[in-house]
Amino acid sequence: MQKPIVTALLAYGMSGKLFHGPFVHVHPGFHFKGVLEHNTKKVNADYPDVKSYNTLDEVLNDPEIELVIVNTPSNTHVDYSRRALMAGKDILVEKPFAPTQAEAKEIFDLGRKLNRKVMVYQNRRFSSDFEVTRDTINSGKLGQIIEMHLRYDRYRAEIGPKVFKETPIPAAGIVYDLAAHLLDQAICILGEPLSYRKVTGVYRKNSLVDDYGHIHLTYPNQLNVFITTSLLVADPQPGIIIHGTKGSFVKAFCDRQEDQLIAGMKPGDPGFGNEDAGKEGRLTLMSEKGEKTIELVPSAVGKYMDLFEAVVQTIRNNAEFPVKESEVMIQIGILESEPDKV
């Protein structure tokens, strides 16, 4: 049996508590050793045996730590990734990986130079709604895809308490925060677009960063992909709409893993990752005779844990990580591109 990967998180806010801690604690391929907590100490209420470090240097100077999960504010990702690699650690970095392609390339190049693994955390690839969407497209049932709409809607008119998300610093704003998920999904399924156009807007009172974003991607065979995200949608729309020459597929964003983690469920608990009844996708197909059939398509079980299994395989067995460097570079190039303002 392979030695567990000794792992530390660099923060224990929402991401550490929900999206990382439970998985590295449960997965036998990890030894969850520590968390960086500058001020408020919270991790030991959940994991009494996990060490709380006071400074980043303490984490990086610990010779036992092999993997550092960079789950800190996005404007720190490049600096902390660089320092972790220089300290001889492998890294798993939350999105957005970096504000610019130049900085992303620097980190990937540094990882290669130091023979360390550089991995990008994109948990939405392992959600139930994305899995069924990819499978539906790949099944060919829709025929030639004409257009795909991906939306991430919220209603948060107030300025949020997370200063790094609301201050005009590198990688701030809703496009870097939420559209990054949708871009990754489109690129994962369809690859690099032929062209793109990005529009951003600021609508909330006193907002200093974009709170609306729309990205139009074009692909071969006249396929258009429309990515939209907003903080001012009172009636959230279906997150996934696909039209093809043979039919349409409509699906709400409804992966339950985040809500289940908030409610205290753990990965591996019975029912973890299962969608609620009534949340199935709707597949509408037209026959050659013009006859319409409607099929409800249940989702696969959401498995964020598969991302952490991929981390283990990448570090221990030198497997290729599913979120490829080329895909990350395409995504960041679009995120950093100059937008049209509205």
XYZ file of C-alpha atoms in Angstrom, residues 67-341:
275
model
C 1.251 18.552 -0.790
C 0.122 22.119 -0.185
C -3.444 23.027 -1.125
C -3.512 26.713 -2.065
C -7.087 27.651 -1.141
C -6.389 31.241 -0.149
C -7.746 34.479 -1.722
C -7.180 34.444 -5.470
C -4.730 37.360 -5.482
C -2.314 35.251 -3.370
C -2.332 32.135 -5.567
C 0.707 32.942 -7.665
C 2.940 34.024 -4.781
C 1.961 31.133 -2.502
C 2.256 28.603 -5.333
C 5.716 29.882 -6.189
C 6.861 29.708 -2.568
C 5.428 26.221 -2.062
C 7.170 24.881 -5.172
C 10.454 26.458 -4.120
C 10.055 24.677 -0.773
C 9.805 21.339 -2.583
C 6.046 20.823 -2.276
C 3.516 19.629 -4.825
C 0.562 22.012 -5.130
C -3.186 21.876 -5.735
C -4.413 25.401 -6.481
C -7.988 26.614 -6.464
C -9.454 28.514 -9.392
C -8.733 31.078 -10.636
C -5.247 29.601 -10.874
C -3.635 32.935 -11.774
C -4.727 36.375 -12.965
C -2.740 36.157 -16.228
C -1.371 33.600 -18.657
C 2.157 34.883 -18.035
C 1.882 34.158 -14.318
C 0.260 30.772 -14.937
C 3.058 29.803 -17.321
C 5.634 30.861 -14.738
C 4.139 28.491 -12.152
C 3.787 25.545 -14.531
C 7.339 26.079 -15.791
C 8.655 26.295 -12.243
C 6.904 23.032 -11.366
C 8.584 21.285 -14.297
C 11.974 22.762 -13.423
C 11.707 21.552 -9.818
C 10.058 18.233 -10.721
C 6.979 19.071 -8.673
C 3.310 18.538 -9.540
C 1.178 21.605 -10.320
C -2.552 20.782 -10.235
C -5.574 23.049 -10.584
C -8.685 22.440 -8.500
C -11.846 22.441 -10.647
C -14.422 20.574 -8.575
C -17.331 21.446 -10.894
C -15.989 18.895 -13.379
C -17.041 16.279 -10.849
C -20.592 17.499 -10.233
C -23.653 15.449 -11.142
C -25.077 18.064 -13.535
C -21.843 18.356 -15.516
C -21.431 14.589 -15.801
C -24.901 14.111 -17.323
C -24.392 17.080 -19.656
C -21.120 15.734 -21.015
C -22.607 12.264 -21.420
C -25.645 13.647 -23.261
C -23.488 15.616 -25.700
C -21.150 12.681 -26.289
C -24.067 10.282 -26.851
C -24.872 11.970 -30.174
C -28.601 12.009 -29.377
C -28.792 15.767 -29.961
C -27.188 15.526 -33.380
C -24.939 18.406 -34.389
C -24.806 20.857 -31.492
C -25.910 24.348 -32.552
C -25.750 26.275 -29.304
C -25.031 25.741 -25.629
C -25.929 28.100 -22.784
C -24.213 27.816 -19.392
C -25.415 30.110 -16.606
C -24.420 30.704 -12.987
C -27.059 32.932 -11.389
C -27.221 34.418 -7.896
C -28.988 37.309 -6.247
C -26.654 39.207 -3.931
C -27.308 42.904 -4.259
C -25.244 43.793 -1.207
C -21.474 44.130 -1.267
C -20.073 40.905 0.156
C -17.845 40.676 3.240
C -14.906 39.043 1.435
C -12.722 42.030 0.685
C -10.566 40.225 -1.883
C -13.660 39.497 -3.987
C -15.003 43.063 -3.851
C -11.773 45.056 -4.269
C -10.432 45.812 -7.775
C -7.291 43.692 -7.438
C -6.030 41.019 -9.850
C -8.513 38.141 -10.363
C -11.371 39.892 -8.561
C -14.938 40.069 -9.860
C -17.600 37.598 -10.887
C -15.983 36.558 -14.170
C -12.865 35.222 -12.457
C -14.938 33.855 -9.572
C -17.884 32.088 -11.219
C -17.458 32.206 -15.001
C -14.183 30.337 -14.465
C -16.239 27.235 -13.578
C -18.327 27.465 -16.733
C -15.375 28.213 -18.987
C -13.584 25.167 -17.635
C -16.604 22.980 -18.370
C -16.948 24.280 -21.931
C -13.235 23.838 -22.614
C -13.246 20.368 -21.050
C -16.018 19.203 -23.401
C -15.304 21.193 -26.556
C -11.660 22.241 -26.398
C -10.231 25.592 -27.453
C -12.690 27.981 -29.093
C -12.018 29.582 -32.457
C -12.861 33.011 -31.067
C -14.476 34.682 -28.080
C -15.949 37.963 -26.908
C -16.343 38.994 -23.285
C -18.726 41.569 -21.834
C -18.692 42.694 -18.196
C -20.845 45.095 -16.230
C -21.179 46.687 -12.805
C -24.745 47.061 -11.530
C -24.785 46.788 -7.723
C -24.721 50.036 -5.801
C -21.159 50.867 -4.683
C -19.680 47.843 -6.431
C -16.030 48.195 -7.434
C -15.802 44.977 -9.443
C -17.791 43.351 -12.223
C -20.952 41.658 -10.989
C -22.176 40.621 -14.449
C -20.317 38.751 -17.149
C -21.145 37.254 -20.531
C -18.728 35.336 -22.742
C -19.529 34.183 -26.278
C -17.354 31.347 -27.564
C -17.401 30.172 -31.173
C -16.414 26.660 -32.281
C -16.162 24.788 -35.585
C -19.383 23.800 -37.384
C -21.035 27.070 -36.344
C -21.360 26.020 -32.697
C -21.943 28.932 -30.321
C -21.467 28.722 -26.556
C -22.896 31.444 -24.322
C -21.619 31.751 -20.755
C -23.465 34.125 -18.437
C -23.111 34.851 -14.743
C -24.714 37.528 -12.615
C -25.196 38.557 -8.996
C -28.571 40.159 -9.752
C -30.847 37.356 -10.929
C -33.896 37.037 -8.674
C -35.240 34.053 -10.621
C -32.291 31.799 -11.508
C -32.625 30.198 -14.924
C -31.668 26.648 -15.935
C -27.903 26.425 -15.788
C -27.537 24.229 -18.857
C -29.434 24.551 -22.142
C -28.236 22.770 -25.288
C -29.863 22.780 -28.723
C -28.865 20.438 -31.533
C -30.188 19.382 -34.913
C -32.052 16.434 -33.366
C -33.185 17.821 -30.037
C -32.638 19.878 -26.897
C -31.387 19.246 -23.377
C -32.263 21.414 -20.376
C -30.774 20.921 -16.913
C -30.684 22.949 -13.735
C -27.455 23.366 -11.813
C -28.402 21.169 -8.892
C -25.414 19.171 -7.723
C -26.036 18.577 -4.014
C -22.529 17.981 -2.710
C -21.976 21.529 -1.428
C -25.358 21.647 0.334
C -24.777 18.207 1.820
C -21.355 19.227 3.127
C -22.860 22.379 4.672
C -25.480 20.175 6.362
C -22.721 18.049 7.890
C -22.671 15.039 5.565
C -19.312 13.502 4.806
C -17.974 12.012 1.573
C -18.891 8.346 1.584
C -22.055 8.786 3.661
C -25.117 7.023 2.159
C -26.729 9.298 -0.406
C -23.798 11.694 -0.681
C -23.751 13.227 -4.164
C -27.221 11.953 -5.120
C -29.587 14.467 -6.649
C -33.102 15.043 -5.343
C -35.980 13.477 -7.245
C -37.534 15.889 -9.689
C -34.222 17.467 -10.700
C -33.675 15.299 -13.754
C -32.560 16.797 -17.040
C -35.151 17.103 -19.812
C -34.153 15.612 -23.138
C -36.487 16.526 -26.013
C -35.883 14.657 -29.263
C -37.437 15.017 -32.713
C -37.699 12.007 -35.017
C -37.221 12.167 -38.783
C -41.034 12.101 -39.058
C -41.344 15.138 -36.789
C -42.509 13.207 -33.751
C -41.462 14.641 -30.392
C -40.414 12.549 -27.410
C -39.459 13.847 -23.985
C -37.227 11.861 -21.664
C -36.218 12.686 -18.096
C -32.519 11.975 -17.627
C -31.314 11.311 -14.077
C -27.896 12.570 -13.149
C -24.903 10.544 -12.158
C -23.762 10.657 -8.553
C -21.626 13.752 -7.959
C -18.121 12.779 -6.874
C -15.771 15.568 -5.841
C -13.762 12.732 -4.325
C -12.703 11.689 -7.823
C -10.667 14.899 -8.055
C -8.741 13.945 -4.928
C -8.225 10.425 -6.244
C -6.735 12.046 -9.352
C -4.361 14.019 -7.105
C -3.173 10.787 -5.504
C -2.656 9.111 -8.873
C -0.794 12.130 -10.228
C 1.589 12.392 -7.280
C 2.129 8.720 -6.538
C 1.831 7.140 -10.012
C 2.714 10.075 -12.290
C -0.711 9.939 -13.965
C -1.867 12.925 -16.023
C -4.074 15.226 -13.964
C -7.523 15.624 -15.593
C -7.388 19.428 -15.602
C -4.675 19.890 -18.219
C -2.215 22.767 -18.354
C -3.322 23.606 -21.896
C -6.938 23.920 -20.737
C -5.950 26.174 -17.853
C -3.983 28.436 -20.181
C -6.935 28.776 -22.573
C -9.267 29.612 -19.714
C -7.005 32.254 -18.185
C -6.407 33.844 -21.570
C -10.143 34.400 -21.898
C -10.549 35.556 -18.301
C -7.807 38.184 -18.618
C -8.878 39.443 -22.043
C -10.048 43.039 -22.324
C -13.845 43.114 -22.036
C -16.484 45.203 -23.699
C -18.128 47.226 -20.938
